[in-house]
Amino acid sequence: MQQGVDMQEQEQVNIDELYADARHWHVNTGGETIHAMRVPGRFRNFKWFASCLWLLYLIAPYIRWEGHQAILFNIPERQFHLFSITLWPQDIWMLSLVLILLAMTLFGVTAVAGRVWCGYFCFQTIWTDWFTWLEEKIEGTPVQRRKLDAAPWSLRKIRLKLFKHTLWLLISILTGVTFAAYFTDAFELWHSYLTFNAPQVAWVVVAVFVFGTYVFAGFMREQVCFWLCPYARIQSVMVDKDTVLPTYDEGRGEPRGKVRGKGSEGRGDCIDCRLCVGVCPTGVDIREGMQEGCITCGMCIDACDSIMDKVNRPRGLIRYASEKEMAGEVLPPLFRRPRVIAYSTIFLLAVGGIVYGLTHIPPVELSVVHARQPLYIQMSNGMIENKYTIKALNKTSADRHFQLRVEGAPGVHIVGDAGAGIVLESGKMVPFHVFLAAEPAALKGEKMPLRLVLESIEPPAIRMEYDSVFIGPARH
């Protein structure tokens, strides 16, 4: 009984400690605008590099490849063009593998290094960074921007605000049109927008993206991460004691205070300049521990390192470190972490499946359905006939001529000339019916296996096979 009471008391102490830590946290719920400073550093360079990767999103629809748009998701024609590769609805299983691959990448990276996606690659993070960069160039430093926001309206304020919001809207429009360009010819789309002849769905897409980009990146900013983004919640619960995150070295930094002057002998390296808070895009004070708002972008590390250089202290007061490392424990290697092993295994299986699928896409998709009503027909001359419905999809870029024949079933042949001179148009699903016939004596049982072979007449050679059966009357 006493042991149970002691356990309850210990649990209550742990809960009280958590609440005590949480009381120090400051989460901006939208009541203030975060004007983060920009300081140079290696993590700021990483963020600029990630921003440049998103420029590919804005450029890719305008790249031409072999006479067509390099990346085009043609929904009406049911074709997805990825440079020289054309994917059809029959290849949609590879999309599932791509989604699994992306999910495992997100989970694996989060387990190792926290919310790297949120801090460096998320479109919300990048577009917000672009918007605030323009805001800084137009309105000035964070202090100047706060003063401008608080100042009464004047001609100068109207001019600056109008110029800033105009650029924001132009970026939002470019974002929306570019997204729509992935689903139709980009240059024709621009012409239809500029001449106001675009279809209604195109205007709706642009309107949604303009509104979302302008409001989310320009006004809501970090509030999207707090209240709207499901990935932020998922990634926040996927870290553990082995995950390396931006961490404040409390043992080295405390107690805070000036490094010079009276009583400075017993103080830590943190001079309480609050620059780490000033550069945080979500307004988090990393010194209060890992918090919901931290997107692990490392801006606080750059800021703290610059201060440590100025006060002649070693860098790393704020650094990427795990909870185990800060507690003096040894961080296990990645290949000994079950979570990382599981994510990596699924990731490699997905990659293998995608590679296999891309290298084994058939030029013609062939399906054969045996008629059910009736299963066979016995003609007046004694011949047994079976009806088959064949559907062939030509995935190549040109019309092709094919012929159909039967293999593996001696005595079974195609009735008439239905198997000769079959024309498959490019990108079209062609259904046709054929009848196979056989003498009763040639049948070795009620069901006889056979193979239908569809071969191209002109080069390059294309051969597609489909295993089926020929059904006859039951033998007694």
mmCIF file of C-alpha atoms in Angstrom, residues 33-36 38 128-141 145 148-149 160-161 164-165 167-168 217-218 221:
data_model
loop_
_atom_site.group_PDB
_atom_site.id
_atom_site.type_symbol
_atom_site.label_atom_id
_atom_site.label_comp_id
_atom_site.label_asym_id
_atom_site.label_seq_id
_atom_site.Cartn_x
_atom_site.Cartn_y
_atom_site.Cartn_z
ATOM 1 C CA THR A 33 2.811 39.664 -35.370
ATOM 2 C CA ILE A 34 6.170 37.928 -35.218
ATOM 3 C CA HIS A 35 8.863 40.088 -36.842
ATOM 4 C CA ALA A 36 11.894 37.789 -36.750
ATOM 5 C CA ARG A 38 17.689 37.609 -39.924
ATOM 6 C CA THR A 128 6.505 32.843 -45.322
ATOM 7 C CA ASP A 129 10.272 33.314 -45.454
ATOM 8 C CA TRP A 130 9.988 34.886 -48.911
ATOM 9 C CA PHE A 131 7.179 37.173 -47.780
ATOM 10 C CA THR A 132 9.012 38.326 -44.654
ATOM 11 C CA TRP A 133 12.216 38.861 -46.667
ATOM 12 C CA LEU A 134 10.306 41.229 -48.970
ATOM 13 C CA GLU A 135 8.730 42.836 -45.916
ATOM 14 C CA GLU A 136 12.174 43.502 -44.451
ATOM 15 C CA LYS A 137 13.472 44.989 -47.721
ATOM 16 C CA ILE A 138 10.476 47.313 -47.990
ATOM 17 C CA GLU A 139 9.639 48.238 -44.386
ATOM 18 C CA GLY A 140 13.000 47.759 -42.669
ATOM 19 C CA THR A 141 14.229 45.907 -39.603
ATOM 20 C CA ARG A 145 8.336 47.310 -38.861
ATOM 21 C CA LEU A 148 5.417 51.324 -38.753
ATOM 22 C CA ASP A 149 2.564 49.022 -37.708
ATOM 23 C CA LEU A 160 5.017 50.996 -48.277
ATOM 24 C CA LYS A 161 2.092 48.771 -47.361
ATOM 25 C CA LYS A 164 4.459 45.130 -50.123
ATOM 26 C CA HIS A 165 0.991 43.679 -50.552
ATOM 27 C CA LEU A 167 4.331 41.948 -54.406
ATOM 28 C CA TRP A 168 2.707 39.422 -52.096
ATOM 29 C CA ALA A 217 2.153 33.265 -45.762
ATOM 30 C CA GLY A 218 1.387 36.957 -45.354
ATOM 31 C CA ARG A 221 2.407 32.635 -40.777
#
